[in-house]
Amino acid sequence: MKQLLIIAVTLITCNVLAQGQWEKRRDSLLNSLHQSKEDTNRVLTMIRLGAGYLDNQPDSALYYAKAFGELSEKLHYAAGIANSQSMQAMILSEENKQDEAIALNLVAIETARKAKLTKVLANVYNNTAIIYFAKGEYSLCLDYYLKAATIYEQRNDTSSMAFIYGNIAEVYNQLKEYKKGYAHALKGITLCRLLQQTHGLGAGLLNLSTSLINLHRYDTALIVLQDTKENAIKLKDKYEEINVLTNINYAYEGLKKFDLIKNNSQELMAVSKSVNSIDGIC
């Protein structure tokens, strides 16, 4: 299942931050922006602002993406240009303009390749994979994730590796290659724990449970899901908690423990209603 956590690793998003944390970070970034000169530091500040707005205020994200893109052109700063192109592509994807988004990311790929910016290139490969996932084109999605992973491995970028292995696991699950999904999820989880990195851990655990359920290893899946649920509650991530409770039902169904599904479903309904209440959905 698609995880909202799978967002561009080239960006810092408020998906990883609680609302209060993001507001403090936003205010700090706006203060830095106000004091900055027209240089690459100003570009980087606007990248972080745009990324923070991606989920909830796409108009603001687009404003900053265009602004730091224009400044990057003026400064001949290829990394800023590629990031601008890719951020705008992500916004197009959120507007369900997937073909336009992919076309713009292909431009960003060429920008990064010409400038020999391997980290940026890997990030844009990742972003392109995300858009192909949204289109349901899982084979192409996997191709781009694997291209990104190869670069991260060459650079020994363990933080990005931890995150992308979870993404790759999810795609393998969609392709019904559950053993490969299981293997990649484990790799990502191992790195997250080694790095004490919470971002990506929950998604990795959830993808691992999906692989296990489809491999009919229901008892093991439930152990993993309990760990995942604790992680979601700790991070106050209601959306992840909903996905966990849904997978718990699948595991109970596989074990034919139908009596346990009722109580779990009631908990699932309660969490879903709390999310709808927060979002203002009746």
CSV table of C-alpha atoms in Angstrom, one decimal, residues 4-282:
chain,number,residue,atom,x,y,z
A,4,LEU,CA,2.4,9.1,2.4
A,5,LEU,CA,5.8,9.0,4.0
A,6,ILE,CA,7.3,8.2,0.6
A,7,ILE,CA,8.2,11.8,-0.2
A,8,ALA,CA,11.2,13.2,-2.0
A,9,VAL,CA,14.3,12.4,-0.1
A,10,THR,CA,15.9,15.5,-1.6
A,11,LEU,CA,13.6,17.5,0.5
A,12,ILE,CA,12.8,18.0,4.2
A,13,THR,CA,9.1,17.7,4.7
A,14,CYS,CA,6.7,18.4,7.5
A,15,ASN,CA,5.7,14.7,7.2
A,16,VAL,CA,8.7,14.1,9.5
A,17,LEU,CA,7.9,16.9,11.8
A,18,ALA,CA,4.9,17.5,14.2
A,19,GLN,CA,2.9,20.6,13.4
A,20,GLY,CA,4.4,22.6,16.3
A,21,GLN,CA,7.9,21.6,15.3
A,22,TRP,CA,7.3,22.6,11.7
A,23,GLU,CA,5.9,26.0,12.8
A,24,LYS,CA,9.0,26.7,14.8
A,25,ARG,CA,11.2,25.6,11.9
A,26,ARG,CA,9.2,27.6,9.4
A,27,ASP,CA,9.6,30.8,11.6
A,28,SER,CA,13.3,30.2,11.9
A,29,LEU,CA,13.7,29.7,8.1
A,30,LEU,CA,11.6,32.8,7.4
A,31,ASN,CA,13.9,34.8,9.7
A,32,SER,CA,17.0,33.4,7.9
A,33,LEU,CA,15.4,34.2,4.6
A,34,HIS,CA,14.7,37.8,5.6
A,35,GLN,CA,18.4,38.3,6.6
A,36,SER,CA,20.0,36.4,3.6
A,37,LYS,CA,21.7,37.7,0.6
A,38,GLU,CA,21.0,36.6,-2.9
A,39,ASP,CA,23.3,33.6,-2.8
A,40,THR,CA,23.2,29.8,-2.6
A,41,ASN,CA,22.4,29.9,1.1
A,42,ARG,CA,19.2,31.8,0.3
A,43,VAL,CA,18.4,29.1,-2.3
A,44,LEU,CA,18.8,26.4,0.3
A,45,THR,CA,16.6,28.2,2.8
A,46,MET,CA,13.8,28.5,0.2
A,47,ILE,CA,14.2,24.8,-0.7
A,48,ARG,CA,13.6,23.9,2.9
A,49,LEU,CA,10.6,26.3,3.1
A,50,GLY,CA,9.1,24.9,-0.1
A,51,ALA,CA,9.6,21.4,1.1
A,52,GLY,CA,7.9,22.1,4.4
A,53,TYR,CA,4.8,23.5,2.6
A,54,LEU,CA,4.6,20.6,0.1
A,55,ASP,CA,2.0,18.5,2.0
A,56,ASN,CA,-0.4,21.1,3.3
A,57,GLN,CA,0.1,24.4,1.3
A,58,PRO,CA,1.1,23.5,-2.2
A,59,ASP,CA,0.6,27.0,-3.5
A,60,SER,CA,3.2,28.3,-1.0
A,61,ALA,CA,5.5,25.4,-2.0
A,62,LEU,CA,5.1,26.3,-5.7
A,63,TYR,CA,5.9,30.0,-4.9
A,64,TYR,CA,9.2,29.0,-3.2
A,65,ALA,CA,10.0,26.4,-5.9
A,66,LYS,CA,9.8,29.0,-8.6
A,67,ALA,CA,11.5,31.7,-6.6
A,68,PHE,CA,14.6,29.6,-5.7
A,69,GLY,CA,14.6,28.3,-9.3
A,70,GLU,CA,14.8,31.8,-10.7
A,71,LEU,CA,17.6,32.8,-8.2
A,72,SER,CA,19.5,29.6,-9.1
A,73,GLU,CA,19.3,30.4,-12.8
A,74,LYS,CA,20.7,33.8,-12.0
A,75,LEU,CA,23.5,32.3,-9.9
A,76,HIS,CA,24.1,29.5,-12.4
A,77,TYR,CA,23.5,27.1,-9.5
A,78,ALA,CA,22.7,23.7,-11.1
A,79,ALA,CA,21.7,22.0,-7.8
A,80,GLY,CA,19.1,24.7,-7.2
A,81,ILE,CA,17.7,24.5,-10.7
A,82,ALA,CA,17.3,20.7,-10.6
A,83,ASN,CA,15.7,20.9,-7.1
A,84,SER,CA,13.3,23.6,-8.4
A,85,GLN,CA,12.3,21.5,-11.4
A,86,SER,CA,11.8,18.4,-9.3
A,87,MET,CA,9.8,20.2,-6.5
A,88,GLN,CA,7.5,21.6,-9.2
A,89,ALA,CA,7.1,18.1,-10.6
A,90,MET,CA,6.1,16.8,-7.2
A,91,ILE,CA,3.4,19.5,-7.0
A,92,LEU,CA,2.1,18.6,-10.5
A,93,SER,CA,1.9,15.0,-9.3
A,94,GLU,CA,-0.2,16.0,-6.3
A,95,GLU,CA,-2.5,17.8,-8.8
A,96,ASN,CA,-2.8,14.4,-10.7
A,97,LYS,CA,-0.8,15.8,-13.7
A,98,GLN,CA,1.5,12.8,-13.7
A,99,ASP,CA,2.7,13.0,-17.3
A,100,GLU,CA,3.6,16.7,-16.9
A,101,ALA,CA,5.3,15.8,-13.6
A,102,ILE,CA,7.4,13.0,-15.1
A,103,ALA,CA,8.4,15.2,-18.1
A,104,LEU,CA,9.6,18.0,-15.8
A,105,ASN,CA,11.5,15.5,-13.6
A,106,LEU,CA,13.2,14.1,-16.7
A,107,VAL,CA,14.5,17.7,-17.3
A,108,ALA,CA,15.7,17.8,-13.7
A,109,ILE,CA,17.5,14.5,-14.3
A,110,GLU,CA,19.3,16.0,-17.3
A,111,THR,CA,20.2,19.1,-15.4
A,112,ALA,CA,21.8,17.1,-12.6
A,113,ARG,CA,23.5,14.7,-15.0
A,114,LYS,CA,25.1,17.5,-17.0
A,115,ALA,CA,26.4,19.1,-13.8
A,116,LYS,CA,27.6,15.8,-12.5
A,117,LEU,CA,25.6,16.2,-9.3
A,118,THR,CA,25.3,12.5,-8.3
A,119,LYS,CA,23.4,13.1,-5.0
A,120,VAL,CA,20.9,15.4,-6.6
A,121,LEU,CA,20.6,13.0,-9.5
A,122,ALA,CA,19.8,10.1,-7.1
A,123,ASN,CA,17.2,12.3,-5.4
A,124,VAL,CA,15.5,13.2,-8.6
A,125,TYR,CA,15.5,9.5,-9.6
A,126,ASN,CA,13.8,8.8,-6.3
A,127,ASN,CA,11.2,11.6,-6.9
A,128,THR,CA,10.5,10.2,-10.4
A,129,ALA,CA,9.9,6.8,-8.9
A,130,ILE,CA,7.4,8.3,-6.5
A,131,ILE,CA,5.4,9.7,-9.4
A,132,TYR,CA,5.5,6.5,-11.4
A,133,PHE,CA,4.2,4.8,-8.2
A,134,ALA,CA,1.3,7.3,-8.1
A,135,LYS,CA,0.5,6.3,-11.7
A,136,GLY,CA,0.5,2.6,-10.9
A,137,GLU,CA,3.4,2.0,-13.2
A,138,TYR,CA,5.4,-0.2,-10.8
A,139,SER,CA,8.0,-1.6,-13.1
A,140,LEU,CA,9.1,1.9,-14.1
A,141,CYS,CA,8.9,3.0,-10.5
A,142,LEU,CA,11.2,0.2,-9.5
A,143,ASP,CA,13.7,1.1,-12.3
A,144,TYR,CA,14.1,4.6,-11.0
A,145,TYR,CA,14.3,3.5,-7.3
A,146,LEU,CA,17.0,1.0,-8.2
A,147,LYS,CA,19.0,3.7,-10.1
A,148,ALA,CA,18.7,6.0,-7.0
A,149,ALA,CA,19.7,3.2,-4.7
A,150,THR,CA,22.8,2.3,-6.8
A,151,ILE,CA,24.1,5.9,-6.4
A,152,TYR,CA,23.3,6.0,-2.7
A,153,GLU,CA,25.2,2.8,-2.2
A,154,GLN,CA,28.2,4.1,-4.2
A,155,ARG,CA,28.2,7.2,-2.0
A,156,ASN,CA,27.7,5.1,1.1
A,157,ASP,CA,24.8,7.4,1.9
A,158,THR,CA,23.3,5.2,4.6
A,159,SER,CA,20.6,7.5,5.6
A,160,SER,CA,19.1,7.7,2.1
A,161,MET,CA,19.7,3.9,1.7
A,162,ALA,CA,17.6,3.2,4.8
A,163,PHE,CA,14.7,5.2,3.4
A,164,ILE,CA,14.8,4.0,-0.2
A,165,TYR,CA,15.0,0.3,0.7
A,166,GLY,CA,11.6,0.7,2.3
A,167,ASN,CA,10.3,2.3,-0.8
A,168,ILE,CA,11.7,-0.5,-2.9
A,169,ALA,CA,10.1,-3.1,-0.6
A,170,GLU,CA,6.7,-1.4,-1.1
A,171,VAL,CA,7.1,-1.6,-4.9
A,172,TYR,CA,8.1,-5.3,-4.8
A,173,ASN,CA,5.0,-5.9,-2.7
A,174,GLN,CA,2.8,-4.2,-5.4
A,175,LEU,CA,4.5,-6.4,-8.0
A,176,LYS,CA,3.7,-9.5,-5.8
A,177,GLU,CA,7.4,-10.3,-5.4
A,178,TYR,CA,7.0,-10.6,-1.6
A,179,LYS,CA,10.3,-12.3,-0.9
A,180,LYS,CA,12.2,-9.4,-2.5
A,181,GLY,CA,9.9,-7.0,-0.6
A,182,TYR,CA,10.7,-8.8,2.6
A,183,ALA,CA,14.5,-8.7,2.0
A,184,HIS,CA,14.5,-4.9,1.1
A,185,ALA,CA,12.3,-4.0,4.0
A,186,LEU,CA,14.7,-5.8,6.4
A,187,LYS,CA,17.7,-4.0,4.9
A,188,GLY,CA,16.0,-0.6,5.4
A,189,ILE,CA,14.8,-1.4,8.9
A,190,THR,CA,18.3,-2.6,9.9
A,191,LEU,CA,19.9,0.7,8.7
A,192,CYS,CA,17.2,2.8,10.4
A,193,ARG,CA,17.9,1.1,13.7
A,194,LEU,CA,21.7,1.3,13.2
A,195,LEU,CA,21.4,5.0,12.5
A,196,GLN,CA,18.7,5.5,15.2
A,197,GLN,CA,16.6,7.1,12.4
A,198,THR,CA,12.9,7.2,13.0
A,199,HIS,CA,12.0,8.6,9.6
A,200,GLY,CA,11.3,5.7,7.3
A,201,LEU,CA,11.3,3.1,10.1
A,202,GLY,CA,7.5,2.9,10.4
A,203,ALA,CA,7.0,2.6,6.7
A,204,GLY,CA,9.7,-0.1,6.5
A,205,LEU,CA,8.1,-2.1,9.3
A,206,LEU,CA,4.7,-1.8,7.7
A,207,ASN,CA,6.1,-3.0,4.3
A,208,LEU,CA,7.8,-5.9,6.1
A,209,SER,CA,4.4,-6.9,7.7
A,210,THR,CA,2.8,-6.7,4.2
A,211,SER,CA,5.4,-9.1,2.8
A,212,LEU,CA,5.0,-11.4,5.7
A,213,ILE,CA,1.2,-11.5,5.5
A,214,ASN,CA,1.4,-12.4,1.8
A,215,LEU,CA,4.0,-15.0,2.6
A,216,HIS,CA,1.5,-16.5,5.0
A,217,ARG,CA,3.7,-15.8,8.0
A,218,TYR,CA,0.9,-14.3,10.0
A,219,ASP,CA,2.3,-14.7,13.5
A,220,THR,CA,5.5,-13.0,12.6
A,221,ALA,CA,3.6,-10.3,10.9
A,222,LEU,CA,1.7,-9.6,14.1
A,223,ILE,CA,4.9,-9.3,16.1
A,224,VAL,CA,6.2,-6.8,13.5
A,225,LEU,CA,2.9,-4.9,13.5
A,226,GLN,CA,2.9,-4.5,17.3
A,227,ASP,CA,6.4,-2.9,17.0
A,228,THR,CA,5.1,-0.7,14.1
A,229,LYS,CA,2.0,0.3,16.2
A,230,GLU,CA,4.2,1.4,19.1
A,231,ASN,CA,6.3,3.4,16.7
A,232,ALA,CA,3.3,5.1,15.2
A,233,ILE,CA,1.8,6.0,18.6
A,234,LYS,CA,5.1,7.4,19.8
A,235,LEU,CA,5.3,9.6,16.7
A,236,LYS,CA,1.6,10.5,17.0
A,237,ASP,CA,1.2,9.3,13.4
A,238,LYS,CA,-2.5,8.5,13.1
A,239,TYR,CA,-2.3,7.6,9.4
A,240,GLU,CA,0.4,5.0,10.0
A,241,GLU,CA,-1.6,3.7,12.9
A,242,ILE,CA,-4.6,3.2,10.6
A,243,ASN,CA,-2.4,1.3,8.1
A,244,VAL,CA,-1.1,-0.9,11.0
A,245,LEU,CA,-4.5,-1.7,12.3
A,246,THR,CA,-5.7,-2.6,8.8
A,247,ASN,CA,-2.8,-5.0,8.4
A,248,ILE,CA,-3.5,-6.5,11.8
A,249,ASN,CA,-7.0,-7.4,10.5
A,250,TYR,CA,-5.4,-9.1,7.4
A,251,ALA,CA,-3.1,-11.1,9.7
A,252,TYR,CA,-6.0,-12.1,11.9
A,253,GLU,CA,-8.0,-13.1,8.8
A,254,GLY,CA,-5.1,-15.3,7.7
A,255,LEU,CA,-5.0,-17.0,11.1
A,256,LYS,CA,-8.8,-17.3,11.0
A,257,LYS,CA,-9.0,-15.5,14.3
A,258,PHE,CA,-12.2,-13.8,13.4
A,259,ASP,CA,-13.2,-13.0,17.0
A,260,LEU,CA,-10.1,-10.7,17.3
A,261,ILE,CA,-11.0,-8.8,14.1
A,262,LYS,CA,-14.1,-7.2,15.7
A,263,ASN,CA,-12.2,-5.5,18.6
A,264,ASN,CA,-9.3,-4.5,16.3
A,265,SER,CA,-11.9,-3.0,13.8
A,266,GLN,CA,-13.5,-1.0,16.5
A,267,GLU,CA,-10.1,0.5,17.4
A,268,LEU,CA,-9.5,1.1,13.7
A,269,MET,CA,-12.8,3.0,13.4
A,270,ALA,CA,-12.0,5.1,16.5
A,271,VAL,CA,-8.6,6.1,15.1
A,272,SER,CA,-10.1,6.9,11.7
A,273,LYS,CA,-12.8,9.1,13.3
A,274,SER,CA,-10.1,11.0,15.3
A,275,VAL,CA,-8.3,11.7,12.1
A,276,ASN,CA,-11.4,12.8,10.3
A,277,SER,CA,-12.3,15.1,13.3
A,278,ILE,CA,-8.8,16.7,13.1
A,279,ASP,CA,-9.1,17.1,9.3
A,280,GLY,CA,-12.6,18.6,9.6
A,281,ILE,CA,-14.2,15.7,7.8
A,282,CYS,CA,-17.8,14.9,8.8
